PDB file of C-alpha atoms in Angstrom:
ATOM      1  CA  UNK A   1     100.654-100.021 -48.914  1.00  0.00           C
ATOM      2  CA  UNK A   2     102.503-101.333 -52.181  1.00  0.00           C
ATOM      3  CA  UNK A   3     104.974 -98.125 -51.820  1.00  0.00           C
ATOM      4  CA  UNK A   4     105.823 -99.385 -48.330  1.00  0.00           C
ATOM      5  CA  UNK A   5     106.552-102.868 -49.322  1.00  0.00           C
ATOM      6  CA  UNK A   6     108.615-101.957 -52.241  1.00  0.00           C
ATOM      7  CA  UNK A   7     110.568 -99.255 -50.187  1.00  0.00           C
ATOM      8  CA  UNK A   8     111.445-102.363 -47.820  1.00  0.00           C
ATOM      9  CA  UNK A   9     112.456-104.444 -50.684  1.00  0.00           C
ATOM     10  CA  UNK A  10     114.780-101.984 -52.215  1.00  0.00           C
ATOM     11  CA  UNK A  11     116.141-101.171 -48.873  1.00  0.00           C
ATOM     12  CA  UNK A  12     116.518-105.370 -48.211  1.00  0.00           C
ATOM     13  CA  UNK A  13     118.017-105.467 -51.818  1.00  0.00           C
ATOM     14  CA  UNK A  14     120.549-102.572 -50.660  1.00  0.00           C
ATOM     15  CA  UNK A  15     121.711-103.891 -47.563  1.00  0.00           C
ATOM     16  CA  UNK A  16     122.248-107.256 -49.313  1.00  0.00           C
ATOM     17  CA  UNK A  17     124.483-105.558 -51.967  1.00  0.00           C
ATOM     18  CA  UNK A  18     126.370-103.671 -49.392  1.00  0.00           C
ATOM     19  CA  UNK A  19     126.928-106.899 -47.283  1.00  0.00           C
ATOM     20  CA  UNK A  20     128.279-108.699 -50.275  1.00  0.00           C
ATOM     21  CA  UNK A  21     130.670-106.130 -51.323  1.00  0.00           C
ATOM     22  CA  UNK A  22     132.167-105.557 -47.945  1.00  0.00           C
ATOM     23  CA  UNK A  23     132.694-109.811 -47.377  1.00  0.00           C
ATOM     24  CA  UNK A  24     134.531-109.595 -50.975  1.00  0.00           C
ATOM     25  CA  UNK A  25     136.745-107.013 -49.928  1.00  0.00           C
ATOM     26  CA  UNK A  26     137.543-108.218 -46.796  1.00  0.00           C
ATOM     27  CA  UNK A  27     138.471-111.647 -48.191  1.00  0.00           C
ATOM     28  CA  UNK A  28     140.327-110.334 -50.777  1.00  0.00           C
ATOM     29  CA  UNK A  29     142.986-108.434 -48.706  1.00  0.00           C
ATOM     30  CA  UNK A  30     143.774-111.669 -46.749  1.00  0.00           C
ATOM     31  CA  UNK A  31     144.167-110.163 -43.326  1.00  0.00           C
ATOM     32  CA  UNK A  32     146.593-107.427 -45.221  1.00  0.00           C
ATOM     33  CA  UNK A  33     149.382-109.991 -45.415  1.00  0.00           C
ATOM     34  CA  UNK A  34     151.038-109.465 -49.155  1.00  0.00           C
ATOM     35  CA  UNK A  35     153.679-111.657 -50.712  1.00  0.00           C
ATOM     36  CA  UNK A  36     156.650-110.469 -52.764  1.00  0.00           C
ATOM     37  CA  UNK A  37     156.197-112.087 -56.190  1.00  0.00           C
ATOM     38  CA  UNK A  38     157.860-111.760 -59.289  1.00  0.00           C
ATOM     39  CA  UNK A  39     155.683-109.210 -61.034  1.00  0.00           C
ATOM     40  CA  UNK A  40     156.933-110.617 -64.400  1.00  0.00           C
ATOM     41  CA  UNK A  41     156.151-114.217 -63.866  1.00  0.00           C
ATOM     42  CA  UNK A  42     152.904-113.687 -61.628  1.00  0.00           C
ATOM     43  CA  UNK A  43     149.913-115.183 -63.339  1.00  0.00           C
ATOM     44  CA  UNK A  44     147.553-112.928 -61.470  1.00  0.00           C
ATOM     45  CA  UNK A  45     149.458-109.840 -62.802  1.00  0.00           C
ATOM     46  CA  UNK A  46     147.828-109.878 -66.321  1.00  0.00           C
ATOM     47  CA  UNK A  47     143.932-110.081 -65.362  1.00  0.00           C
ATOM     48  CA  UNK A  48     143.161-108.850 -68.954  1.00  0.00           C
ATOM     49  CA  UNK A  49     144.277-112.003 -70.743  1.00  0.00           C
ATOM     50  CA  UNK A  50     142.536-114.385 -68.799  1.00  0.00           C
ATOM     51  CA  UNK A  51     138.653-115.236 -68.591  1.00  0.00           C
ATOM     52  CA  UNK A  52     136.721-114.618 -65.364  1.00  0.00           C
ATOM     53  CA  UNK A  53     136.694-118.345 -64.733  1.00  0.00           C
ATOM     54  CA  UNK A  54     140.235-118.669 -65.048  1.00  0.00           C
ATOM     55  CA  UNK A  55     140.942-116.306 -62.757  1.00  0.00           C
ATOM     56  CA  UNK A  56     138.610-117.664 -60.031  1.00  0.00           C
ATOM     57  CA  UNK A  57     140.640-121.098 -60.508  1.00  0.00           C
ATOM     58  CA  UNK A  58     144.004-119.098 -59.938  1.00  0.00           C
ATOM     59  CA  UNK A  59     142.962-117.658 -57.006  1.00  0.00           C
ATOM     60  CA  UNK A  60     141.676-120.716 -55.364  1.00  0.00           C
ATOM     61  CA  UNK A  61     145.170-122.747 -55.982  1.00  0.00           C
ATOM     62  CA  UNK A  62     147.374-119.460 -54.829  1.00  0.00           C
ATOM     63  CA  UNK A  63     144.780-119.551 -51.475  1.00  0.00           C
ATOM     64  CA  UNK A  64     145.726-123.293 -51.143  1.00  0.00           C
ATOM     65  CA  UNK A  65     148.992-122.738 -51.379  1.00  0.00           C
ATOM     66  CA  UNK A  66     149.029-120.182 -48.844  1.00  0.00           C
ATOM     67  CA  UNK A  67     147.494-122.602 -46.227  1.00  0.00           C
ATOM     68  CA  UNK A  68     150.847-124.026 -44.946  1.00  0.00           C
ATOM     69  CA  UNK A  69     152.107-120.352 -44.094  1.00  0.00           C
ATOM     70  CA  UNK A  70     148.578-119.544 -42.222  1.00  0.00           C
ATOM     71  CA  UNK A  71     148.988-122.940 -40.232  1.00  0.00           C
ATOM     72  CA  UNK A  72     152.109-122.123 -39.388  1.00  0.00           C
ATOM     73  CA  UNK A  73     151.910-118.150 -38.300  1.00  0.00           C
ATOM     74  CA  UNK A  74     148.365-118.910 -36.704  1.00  0.00           C
ATOM     75  CA  UNK A  75     148.690-122.478 -34.485  1.00  0.00           C
ATOM     76  CA  UNK A  76     150.980-123.124 -32.133  1.00  0.00           C
ATOM     77  CA  UNK A  77     154.327-124.944 -33.236  1.00  0.00           C
ATOM     78  CA  UNK A  78     157.682-125.519 -31.322  1.00  0.00           C
ATOM     79  CA  UNK A  79     158.915-121.667 -32.085  1.00  0.00           C
ATOM     80  CA  UNK A  80     162.358-120.237 -30.870  1.00  0.00           C
ATOM     81  CA  UNK A  81     162.499-116.482 -29.948  1.00  0.00           C
ATOM     82  CA  UNK A  82     165.813-114.803 -30.525  1.00  0.00           C
ATOM     83  CA  UNK A  83     166.814-111.294 -28.856  1.00  0.00           C
ATOM     84  CA  UNK A  84     170.273-110.061 -28.756  1.00  0.00           C
ATOM     85  CA  UNK A  85     172.149-112.718 -30.751  1.00  0.00           C
ATOM     86  CA  UNK A  86     170.912-115.310 -28.243  1.00  0.00           C
ATOM     87  CA  UNK A  87     167.804-117.822 -27.884  1.00  0.00           C
ATOM     88  CA  UNK A  88     165.548-116.100 -25.277  1.00  0.00           C
ATOM     89  CA  UNK A  89     162.803-118.852 -25.338  1.00  0.00           C
ATOM     90  CA  UNK A  90     161.791-121.760 -27.059  1.00  0.00           C
ATOM     91  CA  UNK A  91     158.044-122.920 -26.858  1.00  0.00           C
ATOM     92  CA  UNK A  92     156.793-126.164 -27.515  1.00  0.00           C
ATOM     93  CA  UNK A  93     158.335-129.609 -27.594  1.00  0.00           C
ATOM     94  CA  UNK A  94     159.922-131.556 -30.696  1.00  0.00           C
ATOM     95  CA  UNK A  95     161.808-129.904 -33.708  1.00  0.00           C
ATOM     96  CA  UNK A  96     161.652-126.089 -34.012  1.00  0.00           C
ATOM     97  CA  UNK A  97     159.062-125.159 -36.990  1.00  0.00           C
ATOM     98  CA  UNK A  98     159.084-121.538 -36.318  1.00  0.00           C
ATOM     99  CA  UNK A  99     162.131-118.742 -35.456  1.00  0.00           C
ATOM    100  CA  UNK A 100     160.758-115.523 -34.364  1.00  0.00           C
ATOM    101  CA  UNK A 101     163.476-112.562 -34.475  1.00  0.00           C
ATOM    102  CA  UNK A 102     162.593-110.036 -31.840  1.00  0.00           C
ATOM    103  CA  UNK A 103     165.227-107.527 -33.134  1.00  0.00           C
ATOM    104  CA  UNK A 104     167.273-107.410 -36.641  1.00  0.00           C
ATOM    105  CA  UNK A 105     170.804-107.653 -34.874  1.00  0.00           C
ATOM    106  CA  UNK A 106     170.512-111.155 -34.302  1.00  0.00           C
ATOM    107  CA  UNK A 107     170.086-112.803 -38.080  1.00  0.00           C
ATOM    108  CA  UNK A 108     174.361-113.708 -37.773  1.00  0.00           C
ATOM    109  CA  UNK A 109     172.973-116.948 -35.995  1.00  0.00           C
ATOM    110  CA  UNK A 110     171.478-117.995 -39.439  1.00  0.00           C
ATOM    111  CA  UNK A 111     175.267-118.068 -40.587  1.00  0.00           C
ATOM    112  CA  UNK A 112     176.227-120.837 -38.282  1.00  0.00           C
ATOM    113  CA  UNK A 113     175.334-124.251 -38.673  1.00  0.00           C
ATOM    114  CA  UNK A 114     172.656-125.610 -35.914  1.00  0.00           C
ATOM    115  CA  UNK A 115     171.014-128.360 -36.163  1.00  0.00           C
ATOM    116  CA  UNK A 116     168.312-127.076 -33.617  1.00  0.00           C
ATOM    117  CA  UNK A 117     166.981-125.007 -36.457  1.00  0.00           C
ATOM    118  CA  UNK A 118     167.310-127.249 -39.533  1.00  0.00           C
ATOM    119  CA  UNK A 119     163.378-128.115 -39.284  1.00  0.00           C
ATOM    120  CA  UNK A 120     162.453-124.576 -38.911  1.00  0.00           C
ATOM    121  CA  UNK A 121     159.886-123.748 -41.815  1.00  0.00           C
ATOM    122  CA  UNK A 122     158.834-120.083 -41.124  1.00  0.00           C
ATOM    123  CA  UNK A 123     161.001-116.922 -40.035  1.00  0.00           C
ATOM    124  CA  UNK A 124     159.176-114.219 -38.478  1.00  0.00           C
ATOM    125  CA  UNK A 125     160.855-110.677 -38.288  1.00  0.00           C
ATOM    126  CA  UNK A 126     159.670-107.737 -36.267  1.00  0.00           C
ATOM    127  CA  UNK A 127     160.665-104.395 -37.839  1.00  0.00           C
ATOM    128  CA  UNK A 128     160.227-101.557 -35.177  1.00  0.00           C
ATOM    129  CA  UNK A 129     161.077 -98.764 -37.288  1.00  0.00           C
ATOM    130  CA  UNK A 130     162.433 -97.566 -40.758  1.00  0.00           C
ATOM    131  CA  UNK A 131     166.332 -97.849 -39.553  1.00  0.00           C
ATOM    132  CA  UNK A 132     165.744-101.650 -39.220  1.00  0.00           C
ATOM    133  CA  UNK A 133     165.525-102.093 -43.177  1.00  0.00           C
ATOM    134  CA  UNK A 134     169.269-101.178 -43.377  1.00  0.00           C
ATOM    135  CA  UNK A 135     169.996-104.204 -41.459  1.00  0.00           C
ATOM    136  CA  UNK A 136     169.403-106.902 -44.130  1.00  0.00           C
ATOM    137  CA  UNK A 137     168.393-110.219 -43.748  1.00  0.00           C
ATOM    138  CA  UNK A 138     170.526-112.160 -46.148  1.00  0.00           C
ATOM    139  CA  UNK A 139     169.338-115.995 -46.520  1.00  0.00           C
ATOM    140  CA  UNK A 140     171.690-116.604 -49.320  1.00  0.00           C
ATOM    141  CA  UNK A 141     174.610-117.454 -46.815  1.00  0.00           C
ATOM    142  CA  UNK A 142     172.008-119.222 -44.047  1.00  0.00           C
ATOM    143  CA  UNK A 143     173.471-122.497 -43.353  1.00  0.00           C
ATOM    144  CA  UNK A 144     171.070-123.505 -40.334  1.00  0.00           C
ATOM    145  CA  UNK A 145     167.651-123.519 -41.773  1.00  0.00           C
ATOM    146  CA  UNK A 146     167.956-125.967 -44.980  1.00  0.00           C
ATOM    147  CA  UNK A 147     163.770-126.666 -44.619  1.00  0.00           C
ATOM    148  CA  UNK A 148     162.784-122.742 -44.604  1.00  0.00           C
ATOM    149  CA  UNK A 149     159.939-122.062 -46.863  1.00  0.00           C
ATOM    150  CA  UNK A 150     158.465-118.776 -45.701  1.00  0.00           C
ATOM    151  CA  UNK A 151     159.699-115.587 -44.229  1.00  0.00           C
ATOM    152  CA  UNK A 152     157.179-113.433 -42.576  1.00  0.00           C
ATOM    153  CA  UNK A 153     157.736-109.661 -41.972  1.00  0.00           C
ATOM    154  CA  UNK A 154     155.877-107.649 -39.762  1.00  0.00           C
ATOM    155  CA  UNK A 155     156.301-103.668 -39.932  1.00  0.00           C
ATOM    156  CA  UNK A 156     155.505-101.471 -37.065  1.00  0.00           C
ATOM    157  CA  UNK A 157     155.514 -99.032 -39.594  1.00  0.00           C
ATOM    158  CA  UNK A 158     154.314 -98.057 -43.090  1.00  0.00           C
ATOM    159  CA  UNK A 159     156.657-100.434 -45.324  1.00  0.00           C
ATOM    160  CA  UNK A 160     156.427-100.717 -49.389  1.00  0.00           C
ATOM    161  CA  UNK A 161     157.088-103.618 -51.263  1.00  0.00           C
ATOM    162  CA  UNK A 162     160.173-102.164 -52.804  1.00  0.00           C
ATOM    163  CA  UNK A 163     161.643-101.638 -49.030  1.00  0.00           C
ATOM    164  CA  UNK A 164     160.761-105.528 -48.324  1.00  0.00           C
ATOM    165  CA  UNK A 165     162.536-106.574 -51.370  1.00  0.00           C
ATOM    166  CA  UNK A 166     165.606-104.667 -50.487  1.00  0.00           C
ATOM    167  CA  UNK A 167     165.624-105.945 -47.009  1.00  0.00           C
ATOM    168  CA  UNK A 168     165.292-109.567 -47.956  1.00  0.00           C
ATOM    169  CA  UNK A 169     168.237-111.088 -49.796  1.00  0.00           C
ATOM    170  CA  UNK A 170     167.664-114.707 -51.388  1.00  0.00           C
ATOM    171  CA  UNK A 171     169.479-116.822 -53.709  1.00  0.00           C
ATOM    172  CA  UNK A 172     167.830-116.427 -57.306  1.00  0.00           C
ATOM    173  CA  UNK A 173     166.521-120.086 -57.359  1.00  0.00           C
ATOM    174  CA  UNK A 174     165.457-120.059 -53.833  1.00  0.00           C
ATOM    175  CA  UNK A 175     162.035-121.710 -53.157  1.00  0.00           C
ATOM    176  CA  UNK A 176     161.351-119.108 -50.240  1.00  0.00           C
ATOM    177  CA  UNK A 177     158.187-117.256 -49.988  1.00  0.00           C
ATOM    178  CA  UNK A 178     158.208-113.868 -48.565  1.00  0.00           C
ATOM    179  CA  UNK A 179     155.213-112.523 -46.684  1.00  0.00           C
ATOM    180  CA  UNK A 180     155.084-109.020 -45.160  1.00  0.00           C
ATOM    181  CA  UNK A 181     152.421-107.055 -43.049  1.00  0.00           C
ATOM    182  CA  UNK A 182     152.028-103.489 -41.732  1.00  0.00           C
ATOM    183  CA  UNK A 183     151.011-103.410 -37.987  1.00  0.00           C
ATOM    184  CA  UNK A 184     150.338 -99.780 -36.778  1.00  0.00           C
ATOM    185  CA  UNK A 185     150.237 -99.271 -32.962  1.00  0.00           C
ATOM    186  CA  UNK A 186     146.972 -98.383 -31.750  1.00  0.00           C
ATOM    187  CA  UNK A 187     146.627 -94.783 -30.695  1.00  0.00           C
TER     188      UNK A 187
END
């Protein structure tokens, strides 16, 4: 009888440990959305120099700073959809907060002054294949998006941090944060 209760206890303990580890791993990936960061200046790149309590505080601060980004990508905001260098649809009322490019040949619209896009905070780009990386997104010349804070790149293929860094051009003093995600088509 005692062996049965001991076995049950250890099984329960094992299940709890596996559950905790799985939850931690899931939340750490943040939906597999990665941010391009400056490897030298990033506070999370040197974990050995920080205590555990400081790492936890830094992670919480970083998560809080992403809350606006997650709000923009997940909630409904006025969005302009652009394809073939033309606006195909605008969803919502009020100032445009999001601009979504359905192709990479329409980036030239950002080089023209347009008051419609003046309040846009998020720019979303869908890359369909590796060749799309050859059409660079140059935000250093963008005139119509003065309040742009985030760029979100969805790769429909396996892309790397290095490829995304080459794809997006910004000014060195720009405060635009760049995020990317690999979305594989279901088979």
